Short mmCIF file of C-alpha atoms in Angstrom, two decimals:
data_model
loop_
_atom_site.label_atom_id
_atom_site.label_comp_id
_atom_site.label_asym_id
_atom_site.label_seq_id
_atom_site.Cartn_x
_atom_site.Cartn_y
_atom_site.Cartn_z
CA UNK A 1 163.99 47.09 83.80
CA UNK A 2 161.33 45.78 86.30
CA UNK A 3 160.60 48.95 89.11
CA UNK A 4 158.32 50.01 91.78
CA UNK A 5 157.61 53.62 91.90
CA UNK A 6 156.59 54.46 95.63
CA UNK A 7 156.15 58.03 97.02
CA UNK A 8 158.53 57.82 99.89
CA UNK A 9 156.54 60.73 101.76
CA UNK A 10 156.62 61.39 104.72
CA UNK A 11 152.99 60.98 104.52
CA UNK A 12 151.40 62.15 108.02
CA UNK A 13 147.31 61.73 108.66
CA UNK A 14 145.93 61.83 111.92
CA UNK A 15 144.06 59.21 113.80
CA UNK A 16 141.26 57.74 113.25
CA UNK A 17 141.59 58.61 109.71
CA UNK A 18 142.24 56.66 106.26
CA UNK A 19 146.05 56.45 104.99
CA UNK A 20 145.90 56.04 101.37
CA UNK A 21 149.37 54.55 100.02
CA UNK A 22 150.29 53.82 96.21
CA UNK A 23 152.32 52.36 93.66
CA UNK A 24 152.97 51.72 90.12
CA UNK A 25 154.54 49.33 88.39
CA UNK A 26 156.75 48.98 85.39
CA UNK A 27 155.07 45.66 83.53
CA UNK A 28 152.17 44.10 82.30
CA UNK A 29 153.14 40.39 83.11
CA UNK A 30 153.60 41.18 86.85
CA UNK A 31 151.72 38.95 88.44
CA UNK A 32 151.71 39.14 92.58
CA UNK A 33 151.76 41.87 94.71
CA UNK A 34 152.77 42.58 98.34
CA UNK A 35 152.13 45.22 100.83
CA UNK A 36 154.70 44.77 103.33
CA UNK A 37 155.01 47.02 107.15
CA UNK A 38 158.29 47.69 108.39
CA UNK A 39 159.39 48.87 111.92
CA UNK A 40 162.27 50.81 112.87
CA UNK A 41 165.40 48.45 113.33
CA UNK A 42 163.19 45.33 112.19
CA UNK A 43 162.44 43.38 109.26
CA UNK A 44 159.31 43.69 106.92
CA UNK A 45 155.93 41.81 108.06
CA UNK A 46 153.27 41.14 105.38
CA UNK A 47 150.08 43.22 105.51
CA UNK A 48 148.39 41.71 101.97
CA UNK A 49 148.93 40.01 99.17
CA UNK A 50 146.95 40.67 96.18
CA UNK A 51 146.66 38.89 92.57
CA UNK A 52 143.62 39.62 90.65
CA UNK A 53 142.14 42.89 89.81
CA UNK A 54 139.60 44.95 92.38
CA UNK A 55 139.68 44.70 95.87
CA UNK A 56 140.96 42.53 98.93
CA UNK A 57 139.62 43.29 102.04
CA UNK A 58 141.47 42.46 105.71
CA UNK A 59 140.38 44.24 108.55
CA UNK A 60 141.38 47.55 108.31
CA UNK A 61 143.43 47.11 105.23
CA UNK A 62 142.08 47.31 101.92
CA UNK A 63 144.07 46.63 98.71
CA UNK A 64 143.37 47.62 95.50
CA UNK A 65 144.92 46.28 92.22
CA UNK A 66 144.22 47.49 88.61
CA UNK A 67 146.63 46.10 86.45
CA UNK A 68 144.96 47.68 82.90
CA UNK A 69 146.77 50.91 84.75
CA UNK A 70 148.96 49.29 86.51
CA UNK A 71 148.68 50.82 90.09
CA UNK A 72 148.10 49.23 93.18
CA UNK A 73 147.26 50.92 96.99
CA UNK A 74 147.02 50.39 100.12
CA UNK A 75 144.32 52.07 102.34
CA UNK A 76 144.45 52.01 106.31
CA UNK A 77 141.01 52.57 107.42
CA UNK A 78 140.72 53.75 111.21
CA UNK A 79 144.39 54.86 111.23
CA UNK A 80 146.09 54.05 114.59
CA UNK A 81 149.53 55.89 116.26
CA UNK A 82 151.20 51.63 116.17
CA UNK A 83 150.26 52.01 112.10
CA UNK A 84 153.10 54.80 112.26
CA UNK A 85 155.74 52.89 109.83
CA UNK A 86 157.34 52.78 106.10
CA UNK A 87 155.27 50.31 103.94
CA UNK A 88 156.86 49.34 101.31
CA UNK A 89 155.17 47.44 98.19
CA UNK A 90 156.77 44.85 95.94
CA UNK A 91 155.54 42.24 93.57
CA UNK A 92 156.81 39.77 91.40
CA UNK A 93 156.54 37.21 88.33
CA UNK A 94 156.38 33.92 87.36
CA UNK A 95 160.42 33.38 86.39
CA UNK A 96 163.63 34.45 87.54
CA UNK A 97 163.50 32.81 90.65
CA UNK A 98 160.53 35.10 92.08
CA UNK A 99 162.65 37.62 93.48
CA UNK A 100 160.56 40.29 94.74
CA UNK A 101 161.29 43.98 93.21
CA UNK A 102 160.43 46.69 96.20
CA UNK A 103 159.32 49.75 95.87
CA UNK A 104 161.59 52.42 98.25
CA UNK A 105 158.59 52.70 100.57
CA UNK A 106 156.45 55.17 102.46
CA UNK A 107 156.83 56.60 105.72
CA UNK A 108 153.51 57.03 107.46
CA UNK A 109 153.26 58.74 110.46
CA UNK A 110 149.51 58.54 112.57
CA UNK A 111 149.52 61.42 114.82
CA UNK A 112 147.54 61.52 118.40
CA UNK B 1 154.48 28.06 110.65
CA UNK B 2 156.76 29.06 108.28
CA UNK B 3 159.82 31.11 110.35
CA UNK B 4 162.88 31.49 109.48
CA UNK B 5 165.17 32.39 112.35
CA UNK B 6 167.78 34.27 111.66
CA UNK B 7 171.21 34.91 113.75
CA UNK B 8 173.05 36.68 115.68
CA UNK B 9 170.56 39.68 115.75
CA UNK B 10 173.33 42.26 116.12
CA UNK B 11 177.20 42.25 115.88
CA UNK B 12 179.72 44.32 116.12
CA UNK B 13 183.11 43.02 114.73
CA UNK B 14 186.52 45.08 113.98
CA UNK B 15 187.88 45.86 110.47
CA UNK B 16 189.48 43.57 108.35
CA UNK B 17 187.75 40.51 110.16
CA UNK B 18 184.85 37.89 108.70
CA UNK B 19 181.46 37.76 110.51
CA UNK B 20 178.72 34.95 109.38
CA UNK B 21 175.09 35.11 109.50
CA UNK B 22 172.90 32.29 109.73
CA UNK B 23 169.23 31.73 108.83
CA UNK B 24 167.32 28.70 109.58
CA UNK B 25 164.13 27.67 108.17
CA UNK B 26 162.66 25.85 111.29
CA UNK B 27 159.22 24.09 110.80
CA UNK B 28 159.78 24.36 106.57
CA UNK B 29 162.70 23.14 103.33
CA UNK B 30 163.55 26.39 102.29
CA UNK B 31 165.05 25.64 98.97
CA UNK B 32 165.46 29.28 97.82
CA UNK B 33 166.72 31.80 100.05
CA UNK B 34 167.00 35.70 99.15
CA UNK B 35 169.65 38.12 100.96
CA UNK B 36 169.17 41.64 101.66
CA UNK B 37 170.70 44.64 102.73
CA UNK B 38 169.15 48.00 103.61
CA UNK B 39 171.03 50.80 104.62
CA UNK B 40 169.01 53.72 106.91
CA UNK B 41 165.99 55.29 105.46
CA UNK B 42 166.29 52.98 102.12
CA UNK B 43 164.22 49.90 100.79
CA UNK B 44 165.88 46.61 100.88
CA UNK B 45 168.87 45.55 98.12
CA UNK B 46 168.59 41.61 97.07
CA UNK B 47 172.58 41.20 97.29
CA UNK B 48 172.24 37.35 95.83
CA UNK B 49 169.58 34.68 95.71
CA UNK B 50 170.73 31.19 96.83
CA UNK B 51 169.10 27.81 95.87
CA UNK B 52 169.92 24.23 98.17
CA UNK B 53 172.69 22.98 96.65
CA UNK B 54 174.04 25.13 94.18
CA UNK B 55 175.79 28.52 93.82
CA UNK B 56 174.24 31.45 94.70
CA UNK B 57 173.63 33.72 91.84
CA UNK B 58 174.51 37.23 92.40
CA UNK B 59 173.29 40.57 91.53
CA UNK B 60 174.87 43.01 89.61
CA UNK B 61 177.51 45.07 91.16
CA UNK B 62 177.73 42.61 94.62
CA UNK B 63 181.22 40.75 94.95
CA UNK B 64 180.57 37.11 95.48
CA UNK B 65 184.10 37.13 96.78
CA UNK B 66 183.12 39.34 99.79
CA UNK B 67 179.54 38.19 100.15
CA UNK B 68 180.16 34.34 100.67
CA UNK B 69 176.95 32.53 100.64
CA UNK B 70 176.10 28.73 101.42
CA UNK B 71 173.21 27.05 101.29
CA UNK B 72 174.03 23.15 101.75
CA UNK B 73 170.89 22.33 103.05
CA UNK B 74 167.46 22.96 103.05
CA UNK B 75 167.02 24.36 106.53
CA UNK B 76 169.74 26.68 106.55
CA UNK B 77 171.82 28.88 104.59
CA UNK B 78 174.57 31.01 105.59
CA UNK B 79 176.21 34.86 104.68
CA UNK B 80 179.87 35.65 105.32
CA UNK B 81 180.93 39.02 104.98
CA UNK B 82 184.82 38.63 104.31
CA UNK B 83 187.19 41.34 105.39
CA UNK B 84 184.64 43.34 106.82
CA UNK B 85 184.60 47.25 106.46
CA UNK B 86 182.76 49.97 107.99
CA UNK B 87 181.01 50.62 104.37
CA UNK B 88 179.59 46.87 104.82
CA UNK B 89 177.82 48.40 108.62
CA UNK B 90 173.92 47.42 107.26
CA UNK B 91 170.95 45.71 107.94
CA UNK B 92 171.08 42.28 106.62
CA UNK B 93 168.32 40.27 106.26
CA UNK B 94 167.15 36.57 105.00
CA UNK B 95 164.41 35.74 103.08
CA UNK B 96 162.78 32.30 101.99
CA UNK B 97 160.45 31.59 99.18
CA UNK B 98 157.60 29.18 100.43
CA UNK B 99 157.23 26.80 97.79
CA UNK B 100 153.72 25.81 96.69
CA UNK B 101 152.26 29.31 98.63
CA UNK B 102 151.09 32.03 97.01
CA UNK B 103 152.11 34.09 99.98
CA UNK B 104 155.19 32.53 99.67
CA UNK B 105 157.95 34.91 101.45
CA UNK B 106 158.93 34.72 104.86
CA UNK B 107 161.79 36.93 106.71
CA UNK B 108 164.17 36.79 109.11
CA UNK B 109 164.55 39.03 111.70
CA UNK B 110 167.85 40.97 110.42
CA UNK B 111 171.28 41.38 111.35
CA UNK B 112 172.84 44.28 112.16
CA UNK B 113 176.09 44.48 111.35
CA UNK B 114 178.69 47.07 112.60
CA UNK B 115 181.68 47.18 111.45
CA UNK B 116 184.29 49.55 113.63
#
């Protein structure tokens, strides 16, 4: 069985900080990985992709990969009150139609 | 590039009657499209994955009979929740797989179905 495991949190920092979000995966032959935002009442939006081990910078995001243990995080540098959301990670693999297997997401809360 | 609109937004329809959902890929051919449901404070469920011009393959423990999905073209496919009940009240939201894009999911905007 393919799975994500997330730490659903609630994980609270305040602002101006760095939100550090992870999770692990269940197999080797995973191959992409996605760091999605979702907002109350609305549908996810796409923060990074990542494929290949290290880092991938964008902006204020930073993903990390590293597949030998088969993690991969999220940080939020310079953590803003609108970054207040559940991110929820997912990746997939070359077959079965791509479907994407999520991870049951982390609520972040940026306090004032 | 690459949106996928998705309607109606919200809808409320009484027990016992159908509702349908469209999404519309609008400036790409979607040729897969992935359905979703995600009840409050829980990550999304794929209920079936559809691909233009065939049946939709279903996952385990979702009744194709209930969830009726077309996908006759490549710009739009369709959900109909049959004989709606108020345990079917969810989030529903499409999905396409950009061909050819390593990035390649984009979302609608969800449905939110109520059922009373």
């Amino acid at each position: 069985q393919k799975e994500v495991e997330q730490n659903s949190g609630p994980l609270s920092v305040p602002e101006g900080a760095i939100a550090s979000l992870n999770c692990t995966y269940s197999d080797r032959v995973s191959q992409s990985f996605f760091w999605y935002r979702q907002y109350s009442g609305k549908s996810p939006e796409l923060i990074m992709s990542i494929y290949s081990n290290g880092d991938k910078e964008d902006g204020r995001f930073t993903a990390q990969l590293n597949k030998a243990s088969q993690y991969v995080s999220l940080l939020i540098r310079d953590s803003q009150p609108s970054d207040s959301a559940t991110y929820l990670c997912a990746w997939t693999w070359a077959g079965n139609n791509r479907k994407l297997i999520w991870g049951l997401g982390t609520s972040l809360a940026v306090n004032p | 590039g690459a949106v996928v609109s998705q309607h109606p937004s919200w809808v409320i329809c009484k027990s016992g009657t159908s509702v349908k959902i469209e999404c519309r890929s609008l400036d790409f051919q979607a040729t897969t499209m992935f359905w979703y449901r995600q009840f409050p404070k829980q990550s999304l469920m794929l209920m079936a994955t559809s691909n233009e011009g065939s049946k939709a393959t279903y996952e385990q423990g979702v009744e194709k009979d209930k969830f009726l999905i077309n996908h006759a073209s490549l710009t739009l496919s369709t959900l109909t929740v049959t004989s709606a009940h108020p345990e079917d009240s969810s989030f529903y939201i499409c999905s396409a797989r950009l061909t050819g894009r390593v990035d390649g999911y984009t979302f609608g905007s969800g449905t939110r179905l109520t059922v009373v």
